[in-house]
Coordinates of C-alpha atoms in Angstrom, one line a residue:
Chain A
M1 CA -16.2 241.2 32.9
T2 CA -17.6 241.3 30.0
T3 CA -17.7 238.8 26.6
T4 CA -19.0 240.7 23.6
D5 CA -18.8 244.6 22.5
Q6 CA -15.3 242.9 21.8
H7 CA -15.2 245.1 18.2
A8 CA -13.8 248.9 18.3
A9 CA -16.1 250.6 16.0
A10 CA -13.3 253.4 13.6
P11 CA -13.9 256.8 16.5
D12 CA -15.7 259.3 14.1
A13 CA -13.8 262.5 13.1
E14 CA -14.2 264.1 16.0
G15 CA -12.3 261.4 18.1
R16 CA -15.5 260.1 19.7
A17 CA -16.7 256.2 19.3
E18 CA -20.2 254.6 20.2
P19 CA -20.4 253.4 23.5
D20 CA -20.6 249.7 23.2
A21 CA -17.0 250.0 21.4
L22 CA -15.6 252.1 24.5
G23 CA -17.4 250.0 27.1
V24 CA -19.3 252.6 28.6
G25 CA -22.5 251.4 30.8
A26 CA -23.8 250.3 34.0
R27 CA -26.5 247.3 35.2
L28 CA -28.6 249.0 37.4
S29 CA -30.5 246.7 40.5
L30 CA -33.9 248.3 41.8
H31 CA -35.3 247.3 44.8
P32 CA -38.5 248.7 46.3
M33 CA -38.8 247.4 49.7
T34 CA -43.1 246.5 49.3
S35 CA -44.8 243.7 48.6
D36 CA -45.6 245.2 44.9
F37 CA -42.5 245.2 44.8
A38 CA -42.7 243.7 40.3
P39 CA -45.5 246.7 39.2
L40 CA -42.6 249.4 40.8
I41 CA -39.8 248.2 39.3
L42 CA -41.2 247.6 35.7
D43 CA -43.4 250.9 35.4
A44 CA -40.2 252.4 36.6
L45 CA -37.6 251.0 33.6
R46 CA -40.7 251.7 31.4
A47 CA -40.7 255.4 32.4
A48 CA -37.1 255.9 32.1
R49 CA -37.1 254.5 28.4
R50 CA -35.0 257.0 26.4
P51 CA -33.3 256.4 22.2
G52 CA -30.4 256.3 22.8
V53 CA -30.4 253.6 25.2
E54 CA -30.6 249.6 25.5
V55 CA -32.3 248.1 28.6
V56 CA -31.6 244.2 29.2
T57 CA -33.5 243.0 32.3
D58 CA -32.6 239.3 33.8
D59 CA -34.2 238.2 36.8
V60 CA -30.8 239.5 39.0
S61 CA -29.9 243.4 37.7
T62 CA -30.9 245.6 34.3
F63 CA -27.8 246.3 32.0
L64 CA -28.5 249.5 30.6
R65 CA -25.9 250.6 27.3
G66 CA -25.2 254.4 26.1
D67 CA -23.7 257.5 26.6
E68 CA -22.4 258.1 29.4
Q69 CA -25.0 260.6 29.9
D70 CA -27.7 259.0 28.6
V71 CA -27.6 255.8 30.9
V72 CA -26.5 258.2 33.7
A73 CA -29.9 260.0 32.5
F74 CA -31.9 256.5 32.9
A75 CA -30.9 255.5 36.4
Q76 CA -31.8 258.7 37.6
A77 CA -35.7 258.6 36.1
A78 CA -36.0 254.2 37.4
I79 CA -35.3 255.5 40.5
A80 CA -36.9 258.5 40.6
S81 CA -39.8 256.5 39.0
A82 CA -39.9 253.6 41.6
A83 CA -39.3 256.4 45.0
A84 CA -41.9 257.8 43.7
S85 CA -44.5 255.6 45.2
G86 CA -43.4 256.4 48.6
A87 CA -42.2 253.3 49.2
H88 CA -38.6 252.7 50.6
V89 CA -36.3 251.6 47.8
V90 CA -32.8 251.3 47.5
A91 CA -30.9 251.5 44.2
H92 CA -27.9 249.5 43.3
L93 CA -25.8 251.5 40.6
H94 CA -22.4 249.9 39.2
L95 CA -20.8 251.8 36.3
S96 CA -17.8 250.9 34.0
R97 CA -16.2 252.3 30.9
G98 CA -13.2 250.8 29.0
C99 CA -11.5 248.1 28.9
P100 CA -10.8 245.7 28.8
G101 CA -13.2 243.7 30.9
E102 CA -13.3 240.1 29.5
V103 CA -11.0 240.6 27.1
S104 CA -8.0 242.8 25.7
C105 CA -9.4 246.2 23.7
A106 CA -8.2 247.4 20.5
V107 CA -9.4 251.0 21.9
D108 CA -6.2 253.2 21.6
D109 CA -6.1 256.3 24.6
S110 CA -6.8 258.9 22.0
T111 CA -10.3 257.7 22.4
L112 CA -11.0 255.9 25.2
L113 CA -9.4 259.0 28.0
R114 CA -11.7 261.4 25.3
P115 CA -12.5 263.4 28.0
V116 CA -16.5 263.3 28.4
V117 CA -19.0 266.2 29.9
L118 CA -21.7 264.9 31.8
E119 CA -24.2 267.6 32.6
P120 CA -24.9 267.6 36.0
L121 CA -28.6 266.2 35.9
P122 CA -32.1 268.0 36.7
R123 CA -32.7 267.9 40.1
S124 CA -36.0 265.6 41.2
G125 CA -36.7 267.4 44.7
Q126 CA -36.4 263.4 46.0
T127 CA -33.2 263.2 48.4
A128 CA -30.5 260.4 48.4
S129 CA -28.3 258.6 51.3
A130 CA -25.6 256.3 48.7
H131 CA -22.7 255.0 49.9
W132 CA -20.4 255.3 46.9
A133 CA -17.1 253.5 45.6
L134 CA -14.6 254.8 42.2
Y135 CA -11.8 251.5 41.5
P136 CA -9.9 253.5 38.6
L137 CA -8.2 249.9 37.3
D138 CA -5.2 251.4 36.6
D139 CA -2.2 249.0 35.8
G140 CA 0.2 251.6 35.4
G141 CA 2.6 251.3 32.3
P142 CA 6.0 250.5 31.8
D143 CA 7.9 253.6 32.9
R144 CA 5.4 254.0 36.1
P145 CA 3.1 252.4 38.7
G146 CA -0.5 252.5 38.7
D147 CA -2.3 254.9 41.5
H148 CA -5.9 253.7 42.1
M149 CA -5.6 256.8 45.1
A150 CA -4.9 259.3 43.3
G151 CA -8.2 259.0 41.2
I152 CA -10.4 258.0 43.8
L153 CA -9.2 261.4 45.7
A154 CA -9.8 263.9 43.1
A155 CA -13.5 262.7 42.6
I156 CA -13.4 262.8 46.1
E157 CA -12.5 266.0 45.9
H158 CA -15.1 266.7 43.2
A159 CA -18.1 265.6 44.6
R160 CA -16.4 268.1 47.6
G161 CA -17.6 271.1 45.2
L162 CA -20.8 269.6 44.8
G163 CA -21.6 270.1 47.7
V164 CA -22.4 266.1 48.1
V165 CA -19.7 264.7 50.5
S166 CA -21.7 263.8 53.9
G167 CA -19.2 261.9 55.7
T168 CA -16.5 259.1 55.2
E169 CA -17.3 255.7 55.4
H170 CA -15.1 251.9 56.1
F171 CA -14.7 251.3 52.2
V172 CA -17.0 254.3 50.8
T173 CA -18.1 258.3 50.6
R174 CA -20.9 258.4 52.0
L175 CA -22.8 261.3 49.9
D176 CA -26.5 263.1 50.4
G177 CA -28.0 265.2 48.6
D178 CA -30.9 266.2 45.6
L179 CA -30.8 262.7 43.4
A180 CA -29.6 264.1 40.5
D181 CA -26.7 265.9 42.6
V182 CA -25.9 262.6 44.0
L183 CA -25.3 261.0 40.5
T184 CA -24.4 263.8 39.7
A185 CA -21.2 263.4 41.6
V186 CA -21.4 260.3 41.2
A187 CA -21.1 260.3 37.7
Q188 CA -18.3 263.4 37.1
G189 CA -16.1 261.3 39.9
W190 CA -16.7 258.2 37.0
L191 CA -15.6 260.5 34.2
L192 CA -13.1 262.4 36.2
V193 CA -10.4 259.9 35.9
G194 CA -12.3 258.5 32.8
R195 CA -9.6 260.3 30.8
E196 CA -6.7 259.4 32.2
V197 CA -7.9 255.7 33.5
R198 CA -8.3 252.9 30.9
H199 CA -10.7 251.2 33.0
V200 CA -12.8 252.9 35.3
V201 CA -15.5 251.3 37.4
S202 CA -18.1 253.1 39.9
H203 CA -20.5 251.3 42.5
A204 CA -22.9 253.8 44.7
T205 CA -26.0 251.6 47.1
I206 CA -28.3 254.9 46.4
S207 CA -31.2 255.1 49.4
L208 CA -34.9 256.4 48.9
N209 CA -37.3 257.3 51.6
S210 CA -35.8 255.6 54.2
P211 CA -37.9 255.6 57.8
S212 CA -35.0 255.7 59.3
T213 CA -32.8 258.5 57.6
P214 CA -31.6 261.2 60.3
A215 CA -33.9 263.7 58.1
R216 CA -36.0 261.6 58.2
A217 CA -36.8 259.4 60.9
A218 CA -39.7 259.5 62.8
S219 CA -39.0 259.8 66.9
G220 CA -38.2 256.3 67.5
S221 CA -38.2 254.8 64.6
A222 CA -33.7 255.7 64.3
A223 CA -33.5 251.9 65.2
A224 CA -35.3 250.0 61.8
A225 CA -34.6 250.7 59.8
R226 CA -31.0 250.6 57.5
Chain B
M1 CA -12.2 254.7 51.5
T2 CA -11.9 254.5 53.9
T3 CA -10.6 256.9 57.2
T4 CA -10.5 254.9 60.3
D5 CA -8.1 251.6 61.1
Q6 CA -4.8 253.9 60.7
H7 CA -2.7 251.6 62.7
A8 CA -1.5 248.6 62.0
A9 CA -1.0 246.4 64.6
A10 CA 2.0 244.4 65.1
P11 CA 1.3 241.4 63.0
D12 CA 1.6 238.4 65.5
A13 CA 4.7 235.9 65.0
E14 CA 3.3 234.3 62.0
G15 CA 2.7 236.9 60.1
R16 CA -0.9 237.8 61.2
A17 CA -2.3 240.9 61.8
E18 CA -5.3 242.0 62.7
P19 CA -8.4 242.8 60.6
D20 CA -8.9 246.3 61.3
A21 CA -4.5 246.5 60.4
L22 CA -5.2 245.1 57.3
G23 CA -8.5 246.8 56.9
V24 CA -10.5 243.5 55.6
G25 CA -13.8 244.4 56.0
A26 CA -17.5 244.0 55.0
R27 CA -20.3 246.2 53.8
L28 CA -23.6 244.3 52.8
S29 CA -27.2 245.3 52.3
L30 CA -30.4 243.7 52.9
H31 CA -33.1 244.5 50.9
P32 CA -36.6 242.3 51.6
M33 CA -39.1 242.9 49.0
T34 CA -41.6 242.8 51.2
S35 CA -43.4 246.0 53.7
D36 CA -43.0 244.8 56.5
F37 CA -38.9 244.9 55.3
A38 CA -37.5 245.8 58.6
P39 CA -38.2 243.7 60.6
L40 CA -36.8 241.0 58.7
I41 CA -34.0 242.8 58.2
L42 CA -33.3 243.5 61.7
D43 CA -33.9 239.6 63.2
A44 CA -31.8 238.5 60.2
L45 CA -29.3 241.0 61.5
R46 CA -29.2 240.2 65.3
A47 CA -29.0 236.4 63.9
A48 CA -26.1 236.7 62.0
R49 CA -25.1 237.5 65.5
R50 CA -21.1 235.9 66.0
P51 CA -18.2 236.9 68.2
G52 CA -15.1 238.4 66.3
V53 CA -17.3 240.3 63.6
E54 CA -17.9 244.9 64.4
V55 CA -21.0 245.2 63.1
V56 CA -22.3 248.8 62.7
T57 CA -25.1 248.8 60.6
D58 CA -26.1 252.4 59.7
D59 CA -29.0 253.8 56.5
V60 CA -28.1 252.4 54.1
S61 CA -26.0 249.7 54.8
T62 CA -23.4 247.6 57.5
F63 CA -20.7 247.5 58.4
L64 CA -18.9 244.3 59.2
R65 CA -15.8 244.3 60.8
G66 CA -13.8 240.9 61.1
D67 CA -12.3 238.0 59.7
E68 CA -12.5 236.3 56.2
Q69 CA -14.4 233.9 58.2
D70 CA -16.3 235.2 60.3
V71 CA -18.0 238.2 58.0
V72 CA -18.3 235.9 55.2
A73 CA -19.5 233.4 57.3
F74 CA -22.3 236.6 59.1
A75 CA -23.2 237.1 55.6
Q76 CA -23.9 234.3 54.6
A77 CA -26.3 233.9 58.0
A78 CA -27.8 236.9 57.1
I79 CA -28.4 235.9 53.9
A80 CA -30.1 233.4 54.3
S81 CA -32.7 234.0 57.1
A82 CA -33.8 237.4 55.6
A83 CA -34.8 235.1 53.2
A84 CA -35.8 231.9 55.2
S85 CA -38.8 234.5 55.2
G86 CA -39.8 233.1 51.9
A87 CA -39.7 236.7 50.6
H88 CA -37.7 237.7 47.5
V89 CA -34.3 238.8 48.9
V90 CA -31.3 241.2 47.1
A91 CA -28.2 241.7 49.4
H92 CA -25.4 243.2 47.8
L93 CA -21.9 242.4 49.5
H94 CA -18.2 244.0 49.6
L95 CA -15.9 242.8 49.9
S96 CA -12.7 245.0 50.8
R97 CA -9.2 244.2 52.4
G98 CA -6.1 246.0 51.9
C99 CA -5.1 248.9 52.2
P100 CA -4.6 252.1 51.3
G101 CA -7.7 252.6 51.8
E102 CA -8.0 256.6 52.2
V103 CA -4.6 257.6 53.9
S104 CA -1.0 254.9 53.0
C105 CA -1.3 252.4 55.3
A106 CA 2.6 250.7 57.0
V107 CA 1.7 247.2 56.9
D108 CA 3.8 245.1 54.3
D109 CA 3.3 243.1 51.9
S110 CA 4.9 239.9 54.4
T111 CA 2.4 240.1 56.2
L112 CA -0.7 241.8 53.9
L113 CA -0.6 239.1 50.9
R114 CA 0.3 236.2 53.3
P115 CA -2.4 233.8 52.2
V116 CA -6.2 233.4 53.9
V117 CA -7.3 230.3 52.9
L118 CA -11.1 230.8 53.5
E119 CA -13.1 227.2 54.7
P120 CA -16.3 226.8 52.3
L121 CA -19.3 227.3 53.8
P122 CA -21.7 225.3 55.1
R123 CA -25.1 224.4 52.9
S124 CA -28.1 226.7 53.1
G125 CA -29.9 224.4 51.2
Q126 CA -30.9 228.0 50.0
T127 CA -30.7 228.8 46.1
A128 CA -29.1 232.6 45.3
S129 CA -28.4 233.8 41.9
A130 CA -25.8 236.4 41.9
H131 CA -23.5 239.0 39.5
W132 CA -19.8 238.8 41.0
A133 CA -17.2 241.7 40.3
L134 CA -14.3 241.7 41.4
Y135 CA -11.9 244.9 41.3
P136 CA -8.0 244.1 41.5
L137 CA -7.0 247.7 42.0
D138 CA -2.6 246.4 41.1
D139 CA -0.9 249.8 40.2
G140 CA 2.0 247.3 39.2
G141 CA 5.2 248.4 40.9
P142 CA 9.5 251.1 40.0
D143 CA 9.5 247.4 38.1
R144 CA 6.9 245.9 36.7
P145 CA 3.0 247.6 34.9
G146 CA -0.1 246.1 36.5
D147 CA -2.0 243.3 35.5
H148 CA -6.1 243.4 37.2
M149 CA -7.2 241.1 34.3
A150 CA -5.4 238.1 35.3
G151 CA -6.3 238.1 39.4
I152 CA -10.2 239.1 37.4
L153 CA -9.2 235.8 35.6
A154 CA -7.9 233.4 37.8
A155 CA -10.6 234.3 40.7
I156 CA -12.9 233.0 37.2
E157 CA -10.8 230.0 36.8
H158 CA -11.3 229.2 39.8
A159 CA -14.8 229.8 40.4
R160 CA -15.6 227.9 37.4
G161 CA -13.9 224.3 39.5
L162 CA -16.3 225.0 41.8
G163 CA -18.8 224.7 39.5
V164 CA -20.9 227.9 40.1
V165 CA -20.1 230.9 37.2
S166 CA -23.1 230.2 34.6
G167 CA -22.5 232.9 32.6
T168 CA -20.4 235.6 31.7
E169 CA -22.7 238.9 31.6
H170 CA -21.7 243.1 30.8
F171 CA -19.4 244.0 34.0
V172 CA -20.4 241.5 35.8
T173 CA -19.5 237.6 35.9
R174 CA -23.3 235.5 37.2
L175 CA -22.9 232.8 40.2
D176 CA -25.5 230.4 40.6
G177 CA -25.7 227.6 43.2
D178 CA -26.2 226.3 46.9
L179 CA -26.0 230.1 48.3
A180 CA -22.5 228.5 50.1
D181 CA -20.8 228.5 47.2
V182 CA -22.2 231.4 45.8
L183 CA -20.2 233.0 49.1
T184 CA -17.7 230.6 48.7
A185 CA -16.3 231.4 44.7
V186 CA -16.8 235.3 46.1
A187 CA -14.9 235.2 49.3
Q188 CA -12.6 232.6 47.9
G189 CA -11.5 234.6 44.9
W190 CA -11.0 237.2 46.5
L191 CA -8.4 236.1 49.0
L192 CA -7.2 234.6 45.7
V193 CA -6.3 237.8 44.4
G194 CA -5.1 239.2 47.5
R195 CA -2.6 237.0 48.1
E196 CA -0.3 238.9 45.4
V197 CA -1.7 242.2 45.4
R198 CA -2.6 244.7 48.0
H199 CA -5.5 245.8 47.5
V200 CA -8.4 243.8 46.5
V201 CA -12.7 245.0 46.2
S202 CA -15.8 242.4 45.0
H203 CA -19.2 243.4 44.9
A204 CA -21.7 240.3 45.1
T205 CA -25.1 241.4 44.1
I206 CA -26.9 238.5 45.3
S207 CA -30.6 237.7 44.4
L208 CA -32.9 234.9 46.5
N209 CA -37.2 233.8 45.7
S210 CA -37.0 236.2 43.4
P211 CA -40.5 235.4 41.0
S212 CA -38.3 235.6 37.6
T213 CA -35.7 234.2 38.6
P214 CA -36.0 230.8 34.9
A215 CA -36.0 227.9 37.2
R216 CA -38.1 228.7 39.8
A217 CA -40.5 231.6 37.3
A218 CA -44.2 229.7 37.1
S219 CA -46.3 230.7 33.7
G220 CA -46.3 233.9 32.9
S221 CA -44.4 235.1 35.3
A222 CA -41.0 234.6 33.8
A223 CA -41.3 238.9 32.7
A224 CA -42.3 240.7 36.2
A225 CA -38.9 240.7 37.2
R226 CA -35.6 242.2 37.3

C-alpha cells in the first residue's frame, strides 16, 4: 500500500534497479518498555544511520528505503542500540518488496525477480526471540494458480537450516537466536520468495531482554511477561 | 503458519463452523512504554477476558482464538485498558482467518467464505493512530489468476467510508480516530476480503497516547517520537 514510487527507473546493464523502483523498503517500530523511551528511540535511529538508507519517522513507525542489505543492517543496528540500554525492547519489522503496492507497477519480471543475495549480518551478541510471518502475494498467472504456501514453507526450511527455528505457533514461526541470525533468516526468507513472487511482505515481532523469555526468566517471574 | 487446528469440525445447519476449524484468530502484542510495563500488560489481558476467547500468552505475543467479533472485542478491551493508564501504548494486532496455514485445510468454500458480519465496536473515547496492512493470499484458481490488490483496494474504500483513513504511507494505510472505529475498519476490511479469499491476514500497528501524534504534541515535542 504505497502511493509513491510509481516511476520505474530503467534498470542498469546488469538488470539492477533502484530500491524505489522495486518498491523495496521497510517499516520499523521500536518499543523500549521504559518511561525514558523517547530518547532511546531517537538515539537508536540516529546510531543506525548509514549511507543509502532514507529514513522517515512519524508518530507510528519509521519508513526505511534502501537496498535490502542496507535496510536490514539499519534495522539490526537500531534494535541493537535500543536493546543495549538493557531495557526490554520489542521491535516490529515490516519488510516489503515488489509491485504493485497501491498502484500498478511497470517493472518487468527479469528486473523484479532478479536474485538478491543478502549476506549474513554480523553477530551482535544479543539474543532475540521473534514471531515471524511471510506473505508471498502470489496471484499466479494465466496458466497456473498461485501457491503462496510453497514460498512460506521454503523460507521456513531455509530458516531451519540457519538453526533459528524454535517452534511453530499459530499464524507465525518462532525464531530464537542471536539478533543477527534471526534477522538474517527473516530477510533471506523474504528474498528467497522474492525470486518467484513479484510482491512479498514479511512481518516480525522481535523481543529482546524480556523478563519472561524462558532462558532469562528468574524464578517466579515467568508469568510476568509477554 | 499454524501447526494445529488441522481438524475441520463439521459446519452446523447454517454452514457455520467453529473458529478453530476456520483458522480464525489473532496475535496481539501490547507495548506500554513505561518501566512498569509488566503489570500493565497482565492487567490489560485480564480485563479483556471474555467467554468464547481462548488466550495463550507467551514471551513474545498473545494468541487469541474465538469468533471474529469476540477476538476483536478482546483486542479493543486490552488495548483500551493498557492505554487508560495514560502511558504511551503501542499495540500490534495480527488477524488471520482461513486455510491453509502451515497445513492443508479441508474446509470447503461455502463454509470458509460464508459472510461474517462484524458489528461496529462500541466507542471507547480513546484516540488511536494506526498503520494498517492487509494481505489477501489469493492464489486464484484454475480458470482465473488471483488479484490480491482488488481486495486491498476494496477494504481501503470501506475504511474511507467509515471516516478513519487519514493517509496512505509506504506499505500501509494510516488510520486515525476513536480506537473502536480504527479497529472496526481493520476487522471489517479483513472480513470483507474473507468473503472472496480463503486465507486473509491483516496487521495493524496501533499507537495511543503518543507524545508526538500531531494533535496531542506539545510545542517542541513533535520530534521526540515515533
